[in-house]
XYZ file of C-alpha atoms in Angstrom:
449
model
C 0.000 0.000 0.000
C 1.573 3.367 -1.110
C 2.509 5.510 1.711
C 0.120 8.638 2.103
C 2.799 10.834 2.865
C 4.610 9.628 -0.426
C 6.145 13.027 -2.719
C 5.140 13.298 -6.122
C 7.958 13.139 -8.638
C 8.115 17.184 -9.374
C 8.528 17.875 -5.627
C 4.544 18.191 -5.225
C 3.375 16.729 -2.305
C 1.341 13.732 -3.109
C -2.331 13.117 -2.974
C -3.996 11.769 0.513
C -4.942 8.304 0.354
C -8.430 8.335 1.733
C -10.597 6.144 -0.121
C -10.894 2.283 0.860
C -13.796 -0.164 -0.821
C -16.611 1.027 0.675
C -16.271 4.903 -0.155
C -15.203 3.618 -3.451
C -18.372 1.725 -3.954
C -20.203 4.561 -3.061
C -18.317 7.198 -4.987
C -19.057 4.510 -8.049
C -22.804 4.343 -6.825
C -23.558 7.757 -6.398
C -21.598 9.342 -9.565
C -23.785 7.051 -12.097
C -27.081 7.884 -9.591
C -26.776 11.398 -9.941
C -29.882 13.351 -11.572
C -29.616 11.267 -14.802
C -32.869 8.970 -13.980
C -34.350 11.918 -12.476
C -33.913 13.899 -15.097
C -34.364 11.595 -18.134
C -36.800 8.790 -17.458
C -39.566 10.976 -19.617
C -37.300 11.256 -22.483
C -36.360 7.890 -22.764
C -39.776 7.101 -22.755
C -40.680 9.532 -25.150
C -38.285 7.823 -27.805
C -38.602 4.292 -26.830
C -42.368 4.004 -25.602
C -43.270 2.005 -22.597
C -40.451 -0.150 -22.705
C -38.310 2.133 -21.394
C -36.911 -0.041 -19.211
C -35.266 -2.231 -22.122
C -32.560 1.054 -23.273
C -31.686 1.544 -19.395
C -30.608 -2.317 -19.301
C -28.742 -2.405 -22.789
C -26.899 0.721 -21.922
C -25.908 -0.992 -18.361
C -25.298 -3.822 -20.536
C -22.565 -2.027 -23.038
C -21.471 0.274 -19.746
C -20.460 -2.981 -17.948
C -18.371 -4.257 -20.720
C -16.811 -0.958 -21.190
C -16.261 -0.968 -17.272
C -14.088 -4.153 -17.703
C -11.489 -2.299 -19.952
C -11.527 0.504 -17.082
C -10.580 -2.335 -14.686
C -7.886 -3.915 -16.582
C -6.540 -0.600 -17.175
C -6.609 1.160 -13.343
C -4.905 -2.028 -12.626
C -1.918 -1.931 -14.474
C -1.479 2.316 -14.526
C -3.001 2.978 -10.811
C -3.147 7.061 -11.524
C -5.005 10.057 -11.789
C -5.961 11.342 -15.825
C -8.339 7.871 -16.480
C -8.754 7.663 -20.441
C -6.284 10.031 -21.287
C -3.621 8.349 -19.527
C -4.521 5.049 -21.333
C -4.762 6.647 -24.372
C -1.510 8.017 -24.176
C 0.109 4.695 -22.859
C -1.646 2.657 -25.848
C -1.198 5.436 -28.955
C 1.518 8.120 -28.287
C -0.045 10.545 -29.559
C -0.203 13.520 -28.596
C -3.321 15.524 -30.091
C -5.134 12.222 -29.830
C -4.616 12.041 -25.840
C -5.207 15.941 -25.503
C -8.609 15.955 -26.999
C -9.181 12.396 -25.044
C -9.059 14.246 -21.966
C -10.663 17.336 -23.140
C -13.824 15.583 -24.142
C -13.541 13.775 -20.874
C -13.157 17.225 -18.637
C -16.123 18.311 -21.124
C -18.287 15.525 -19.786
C -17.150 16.402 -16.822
C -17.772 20.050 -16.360
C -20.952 20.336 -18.300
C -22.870 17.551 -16.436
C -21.947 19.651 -12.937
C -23.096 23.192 -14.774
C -25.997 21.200 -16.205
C -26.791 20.281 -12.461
C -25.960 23.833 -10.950
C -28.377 24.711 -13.080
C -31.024 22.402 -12.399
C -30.037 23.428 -8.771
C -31.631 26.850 -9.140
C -34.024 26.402 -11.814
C -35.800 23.296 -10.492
C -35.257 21.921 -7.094
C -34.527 24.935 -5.090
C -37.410 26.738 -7.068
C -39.690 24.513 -5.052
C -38.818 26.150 -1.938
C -37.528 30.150 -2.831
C -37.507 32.205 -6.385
C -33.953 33.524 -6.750
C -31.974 34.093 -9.994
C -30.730 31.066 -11.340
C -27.112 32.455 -12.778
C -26.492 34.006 -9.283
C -27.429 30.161 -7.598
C -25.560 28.516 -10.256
C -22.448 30.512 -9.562
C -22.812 30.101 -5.713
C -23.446 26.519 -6.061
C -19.850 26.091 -8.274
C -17.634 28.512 -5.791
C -19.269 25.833 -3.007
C -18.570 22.988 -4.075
C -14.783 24.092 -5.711
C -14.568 25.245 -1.374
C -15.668 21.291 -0.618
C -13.350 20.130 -3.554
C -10.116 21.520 -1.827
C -10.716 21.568 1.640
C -9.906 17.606 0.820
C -11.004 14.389 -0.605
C -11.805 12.818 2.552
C -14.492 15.916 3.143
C -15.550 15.315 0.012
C -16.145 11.377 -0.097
C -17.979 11.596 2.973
C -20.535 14.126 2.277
C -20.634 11.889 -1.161
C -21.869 9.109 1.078
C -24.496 10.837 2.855
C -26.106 12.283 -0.209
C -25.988 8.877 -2.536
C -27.662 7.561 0.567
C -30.438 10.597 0.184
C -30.895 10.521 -3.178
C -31.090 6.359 -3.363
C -33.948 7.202 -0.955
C -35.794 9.105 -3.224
C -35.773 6.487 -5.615
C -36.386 3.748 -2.981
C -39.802 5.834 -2.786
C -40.869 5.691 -6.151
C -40.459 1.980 -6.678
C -42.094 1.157 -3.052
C -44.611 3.526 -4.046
C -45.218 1.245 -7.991
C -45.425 -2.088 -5.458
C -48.156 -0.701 -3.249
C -49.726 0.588 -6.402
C -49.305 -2.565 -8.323
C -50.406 -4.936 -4.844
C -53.445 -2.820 -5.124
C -54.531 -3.684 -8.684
C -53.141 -0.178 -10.307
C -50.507 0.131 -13.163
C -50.730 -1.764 -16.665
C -48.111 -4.637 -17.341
C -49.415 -4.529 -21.008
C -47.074 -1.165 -21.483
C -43.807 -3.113 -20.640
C -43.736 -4.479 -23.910
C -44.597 -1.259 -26.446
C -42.165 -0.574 -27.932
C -42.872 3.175 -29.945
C -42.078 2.805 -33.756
C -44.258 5.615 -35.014
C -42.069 6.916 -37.790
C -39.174 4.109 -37.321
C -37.809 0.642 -37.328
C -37.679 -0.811 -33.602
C -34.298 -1.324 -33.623
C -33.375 2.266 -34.236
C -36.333 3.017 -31.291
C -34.632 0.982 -28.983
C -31.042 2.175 -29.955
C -32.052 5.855 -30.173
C -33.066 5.523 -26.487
C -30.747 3.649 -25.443
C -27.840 6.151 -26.765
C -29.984 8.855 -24.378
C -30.375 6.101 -21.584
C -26.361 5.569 -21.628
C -25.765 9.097 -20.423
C -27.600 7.944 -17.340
C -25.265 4.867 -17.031
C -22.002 7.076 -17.307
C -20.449 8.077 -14.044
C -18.012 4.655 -13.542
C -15.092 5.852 -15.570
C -14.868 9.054 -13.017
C -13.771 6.849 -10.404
C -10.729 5.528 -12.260
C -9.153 9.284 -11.421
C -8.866 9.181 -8.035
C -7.093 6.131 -8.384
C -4.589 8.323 -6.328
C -6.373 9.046 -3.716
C -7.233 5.396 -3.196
C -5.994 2.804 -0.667
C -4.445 -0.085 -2.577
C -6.715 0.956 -6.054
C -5.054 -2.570 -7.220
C -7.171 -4.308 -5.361
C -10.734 -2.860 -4.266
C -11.041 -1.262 -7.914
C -12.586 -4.756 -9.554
C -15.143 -5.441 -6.837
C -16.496 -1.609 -6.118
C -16.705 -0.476 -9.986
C -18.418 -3.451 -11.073
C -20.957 -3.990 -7.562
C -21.384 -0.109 -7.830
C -22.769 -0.473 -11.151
C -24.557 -3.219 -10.933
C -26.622 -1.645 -7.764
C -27.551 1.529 -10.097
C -29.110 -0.550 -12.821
C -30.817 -2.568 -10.382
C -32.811 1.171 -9.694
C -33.104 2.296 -12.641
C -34.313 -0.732 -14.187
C -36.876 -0.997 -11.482
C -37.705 2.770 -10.995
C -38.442 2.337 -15.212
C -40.549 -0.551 -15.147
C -42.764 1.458 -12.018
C -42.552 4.397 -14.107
C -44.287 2.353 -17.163
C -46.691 0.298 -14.833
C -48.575 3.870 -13.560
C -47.997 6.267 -16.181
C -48.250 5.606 -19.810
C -45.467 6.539 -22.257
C -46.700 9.846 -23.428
C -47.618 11.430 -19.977
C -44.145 10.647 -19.141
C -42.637 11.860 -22.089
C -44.994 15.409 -21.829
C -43.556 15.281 -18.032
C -40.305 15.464 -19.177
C -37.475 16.622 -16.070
C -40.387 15.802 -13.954
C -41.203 12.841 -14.833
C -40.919 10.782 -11.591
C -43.058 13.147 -9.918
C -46.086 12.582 -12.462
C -45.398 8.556 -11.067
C -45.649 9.883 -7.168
C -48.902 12.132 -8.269
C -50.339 8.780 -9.908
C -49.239 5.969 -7.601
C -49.401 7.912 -4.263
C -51.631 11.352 -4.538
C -50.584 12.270 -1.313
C -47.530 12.143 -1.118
C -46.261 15.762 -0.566
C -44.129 17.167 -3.731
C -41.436 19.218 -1.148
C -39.849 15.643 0.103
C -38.999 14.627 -3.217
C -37.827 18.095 -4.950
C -35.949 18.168 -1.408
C -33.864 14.879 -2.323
C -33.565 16.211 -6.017
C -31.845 19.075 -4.309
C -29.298 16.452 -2.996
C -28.847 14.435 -6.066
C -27.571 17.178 -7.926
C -25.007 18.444 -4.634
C -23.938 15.042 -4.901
C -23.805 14.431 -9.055
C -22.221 18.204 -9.560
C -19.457 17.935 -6.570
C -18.124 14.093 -7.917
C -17.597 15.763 -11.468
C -15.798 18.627 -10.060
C -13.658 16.227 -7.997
C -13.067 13.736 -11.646
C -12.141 17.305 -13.641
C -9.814 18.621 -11.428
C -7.839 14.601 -10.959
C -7.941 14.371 -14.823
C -5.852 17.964 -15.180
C -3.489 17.057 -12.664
C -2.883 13.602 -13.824
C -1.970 15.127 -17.250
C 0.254 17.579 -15.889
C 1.978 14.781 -13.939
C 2.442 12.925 -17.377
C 3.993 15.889 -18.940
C 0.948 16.274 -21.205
C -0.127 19.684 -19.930
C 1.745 22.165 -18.547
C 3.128 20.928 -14.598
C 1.580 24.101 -13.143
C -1.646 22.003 -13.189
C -0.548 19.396 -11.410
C 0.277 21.699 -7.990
C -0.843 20.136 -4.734
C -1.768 22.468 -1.803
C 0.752 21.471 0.730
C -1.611 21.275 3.556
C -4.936 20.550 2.360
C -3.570 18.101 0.046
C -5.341 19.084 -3.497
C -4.746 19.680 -6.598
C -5.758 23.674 -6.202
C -4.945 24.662 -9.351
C -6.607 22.397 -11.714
C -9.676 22.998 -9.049
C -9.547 26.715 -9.865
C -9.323 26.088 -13.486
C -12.501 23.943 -13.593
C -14.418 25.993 -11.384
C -13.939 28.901 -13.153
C -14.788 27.291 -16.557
C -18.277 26.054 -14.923
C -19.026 29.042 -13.910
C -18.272 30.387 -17.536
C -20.722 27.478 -18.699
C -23.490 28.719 -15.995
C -23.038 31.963 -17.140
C -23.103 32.239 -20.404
C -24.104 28.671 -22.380
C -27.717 27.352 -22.777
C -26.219 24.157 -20.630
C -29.635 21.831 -21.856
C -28.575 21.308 -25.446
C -25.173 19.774 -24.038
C -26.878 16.497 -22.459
C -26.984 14.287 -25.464
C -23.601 15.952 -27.177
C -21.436 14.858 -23.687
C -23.346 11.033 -23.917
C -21.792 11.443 -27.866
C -18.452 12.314 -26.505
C -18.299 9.588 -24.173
C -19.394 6.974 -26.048
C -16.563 7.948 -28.445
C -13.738 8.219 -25.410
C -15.568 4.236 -24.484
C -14.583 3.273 -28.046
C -10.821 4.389 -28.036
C -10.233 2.959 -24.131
C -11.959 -0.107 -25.647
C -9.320 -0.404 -28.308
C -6.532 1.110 -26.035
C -6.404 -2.286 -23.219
C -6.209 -4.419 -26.289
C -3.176 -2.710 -27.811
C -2.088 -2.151 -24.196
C -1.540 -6.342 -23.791
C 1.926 -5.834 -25.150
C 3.014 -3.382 -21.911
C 3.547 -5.808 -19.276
C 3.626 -4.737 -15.763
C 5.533 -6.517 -12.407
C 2.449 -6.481 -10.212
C -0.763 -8.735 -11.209
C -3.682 -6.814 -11.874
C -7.411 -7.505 -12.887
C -7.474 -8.732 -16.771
C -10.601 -8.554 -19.067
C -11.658 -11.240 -21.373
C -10.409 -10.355 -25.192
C -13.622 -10.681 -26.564
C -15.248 -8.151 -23.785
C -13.517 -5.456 -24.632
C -13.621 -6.121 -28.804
C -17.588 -6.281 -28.471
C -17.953 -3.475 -26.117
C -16.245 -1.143 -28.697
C -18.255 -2.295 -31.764
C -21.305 -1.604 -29.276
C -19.999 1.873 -28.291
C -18.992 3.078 -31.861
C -22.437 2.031 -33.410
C -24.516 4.279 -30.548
C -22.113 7.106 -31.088
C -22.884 6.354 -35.028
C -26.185 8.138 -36.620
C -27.287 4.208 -37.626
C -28.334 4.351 -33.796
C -30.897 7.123 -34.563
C -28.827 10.069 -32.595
C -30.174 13.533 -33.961
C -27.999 15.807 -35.956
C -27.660 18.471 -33.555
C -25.727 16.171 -31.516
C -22.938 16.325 -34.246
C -23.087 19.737 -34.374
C -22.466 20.919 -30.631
C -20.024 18.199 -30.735
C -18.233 19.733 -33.949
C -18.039 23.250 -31.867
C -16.971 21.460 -28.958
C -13.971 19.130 -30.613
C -13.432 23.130 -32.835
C -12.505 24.414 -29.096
C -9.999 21.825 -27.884
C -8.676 22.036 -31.100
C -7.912 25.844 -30.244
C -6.791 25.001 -26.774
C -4.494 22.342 -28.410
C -2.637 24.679 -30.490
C -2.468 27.267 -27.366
C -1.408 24.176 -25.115
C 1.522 23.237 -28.058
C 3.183 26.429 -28.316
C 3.421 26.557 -24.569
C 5.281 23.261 -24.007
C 7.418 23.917 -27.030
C 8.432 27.475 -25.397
C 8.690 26.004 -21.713
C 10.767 23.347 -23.601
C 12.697 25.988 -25.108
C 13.347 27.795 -22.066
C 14.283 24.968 -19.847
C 16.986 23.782 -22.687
């Protein structure tokens, strides 16, 4: 077991080791949780019909494979920077690894803005009216505070609020039994599957590349692989039983969801989607608990992608892929400030200035496309052998999981076109920040020669 009080190689003092299996399994837990089955369970069902529980178990299905690369790959490189690190281990290249991790930090950074915002604009509009820019900010500058005061603060408070917001969806399936034990809901609607002006497979798909968004949230863990006690060994058992406890909800807080309400009501519901089930399966139950929780589940989604943006900076600037300024660690509290700064002040950019709601499907599109190349990357990574032993995926896990991840990303899956587009922009940006980030290597290069 590394030594907590172990230095960094650039003088930095290292990351505190804080995390054993359980907070891991909870960090794992609570990241995928996060407002994503709050928030889409009516659009799903608007694209897929009442099946909607069939895209939330195919994209568990392809997230588990996917997970399995993850595993092999913490394993053998036990680090902060996740995908970018095992991109730049497998390919050695570069741009490739630079716009890796900047579609990672992307994800990243606009699923917390997207949930500062929902902070304001929903949730906490249940209880007060204030302006939602001015709570967004707020909300960011809090949880950057949270982010460096330590990891330890930070894992904790993550375990209280997965426990709150598994709660609220505890409530929604025990409130589909007692609806169900008392002759309500309609198993006929389990089965539609919506093919108004398309095939069935490219229903199911099309919801399914939504539905993965909600499945995302594993691969964040794989970053505070330094801040983890013996990552070696808990990594296999909390990833994997973290996921599999998320898709257990969601798949049954979707089939509840189709039992009560049918397909369209949900759909109309959209964002609030779960409370039309609670109106439906228990009248009077009061609205104020559940926007309440919601209020948690997006503390709890927003602070664990703050925590995976700021690890994935300063693990690149530890492997010399950024400049090492990012990879400073606050010699008392024991964070990387810097790169906590730097992604706190971009949010609050986002919040400030970006319509964050047309983002949701383009960061799935990114993902799925960063799944693909890890995928490919533990494969070409079997030549690098390592001394210690280490988790190690079947071949054929990782082959399928990348055809799987490549064809959702692919328009043959039925993603809309503006998803292309925002992702165009997006990819048009790091390219900018590449060039900026290339010229100041070469001249810190220059300088230290």
């Amino acid at each position: 077991m590394t030594n907590v009080r172990t230095e960094a190689k650039a003088g930095e003092p290292a990351l505190r080791r804080v995390m054993g299996p359980k907070l891991l399994l909870f960090f794992v837990a609570g990241d995928i949780i996060g407002t994503g089955v709050y928030a889409l369970t009516g659009q799903v069902a608007g694209r897929v019909g009442g099946a909607l529980w069939l895209p939330f178990l195919l994209a568990f299905v392809v997230a588990f494979m996917t997970a399995f690369s993850y595993l092999e790959l913490v394993g053998k490189y036990p680090k902060a920077a996740g995908a970018a690190l095992y991109t730049h281990r497998a390919f050695g290249i570069p741009f490739l690894t630079f716009m890796v991790a900047f579609a990672v930090m992307c994800s990243g950074i606009t699923s917390a803005s997207s949930a500062a915002v929902a902070f304001g604009a929903t949730y906490l509009a249940a209880f007060v009216k204030l302006p939602t820019v001015l709570v967004a900010i707020v909300f960011v500058a809090g949880l950057a505070v949270i982010n460096f005061r330590g990891v330890g603060e930070s894992v904790k408070a993550n375990v209280v609020l997965t426990c709150i917001e598994i709660s609220g969806l505890l409530i929604v399936i025990g409130v589909g039994v007692w609806a169900v034990l008392n002759g309500d809901g309609e198993p006929s609607r389990l089965v539609q599957i919506d093919t108004a002006d398309r095939t069935w497979l490219v229903a199911i798909t099309s919801a399914t590349s939504l539905a993965f968004f909600a499945m995302v949230g594993f691969e964040d863990s794989v970053n505070m692989a330094e801040e983890c006690h013996d990552p070696v060994r808990i990594f296999p058992k909390a990833m994997l039983w973290g996921m599999v406890v998320a898709a257990t909800i969601y798949v049954l807080v979707s089939i509840t969801s189709s039992l009560l309400v049918p397909a369209g009501d949900l759909a109309a519901a959209k964002s609030d989607a779960l409370l039309k089930v609670l109106d439906v399966g228990a009248p009077g139950f009061p609205r104020e608990v559940f926007s309440a929780i919601g209020l948690f589940a997006v503390i709890n989604s927003a602070l664990i992608n703050m925590l995976m943006a700021s690890r994935l900076l300063y693990g690149m600037a530890n492997e010399g892929i950024i400049p090492r300024r990012f990879g400073r660690v606050h010699p008392r509290r024991r964070t990387p400030w810097v790169a906590i700064v730097f992604t706190s002040l971009i949010a609050i950019g986002l919040v400030s200035t970006v319509d964050i709601s047309v983002l949701g499907g383009t960061t799935a599109l990114l993902l799925l496309a960063v799944f693909a190349i890890v995928n490919v990357a533990v494969l070409v990574l079997r030549r690098d052998r390592v001394p210690h032993r280490h988790f190690r995926a079947p071949t054929v896990i990782p082959a399928l999981a990348a055809v799987f991840c490549v064809y959702l990303a692919s328009p043959l899956s039925g993603r809309p076109a503006r998803d292309y587009v925002v992702a165009g922009i997006l990819l048009a940006v790091g390219l900018l920040l590449w060039a900026v980030n290339w010229a100041l290597m070469r001249r810190n290069r220059a300088t230290v020669a």
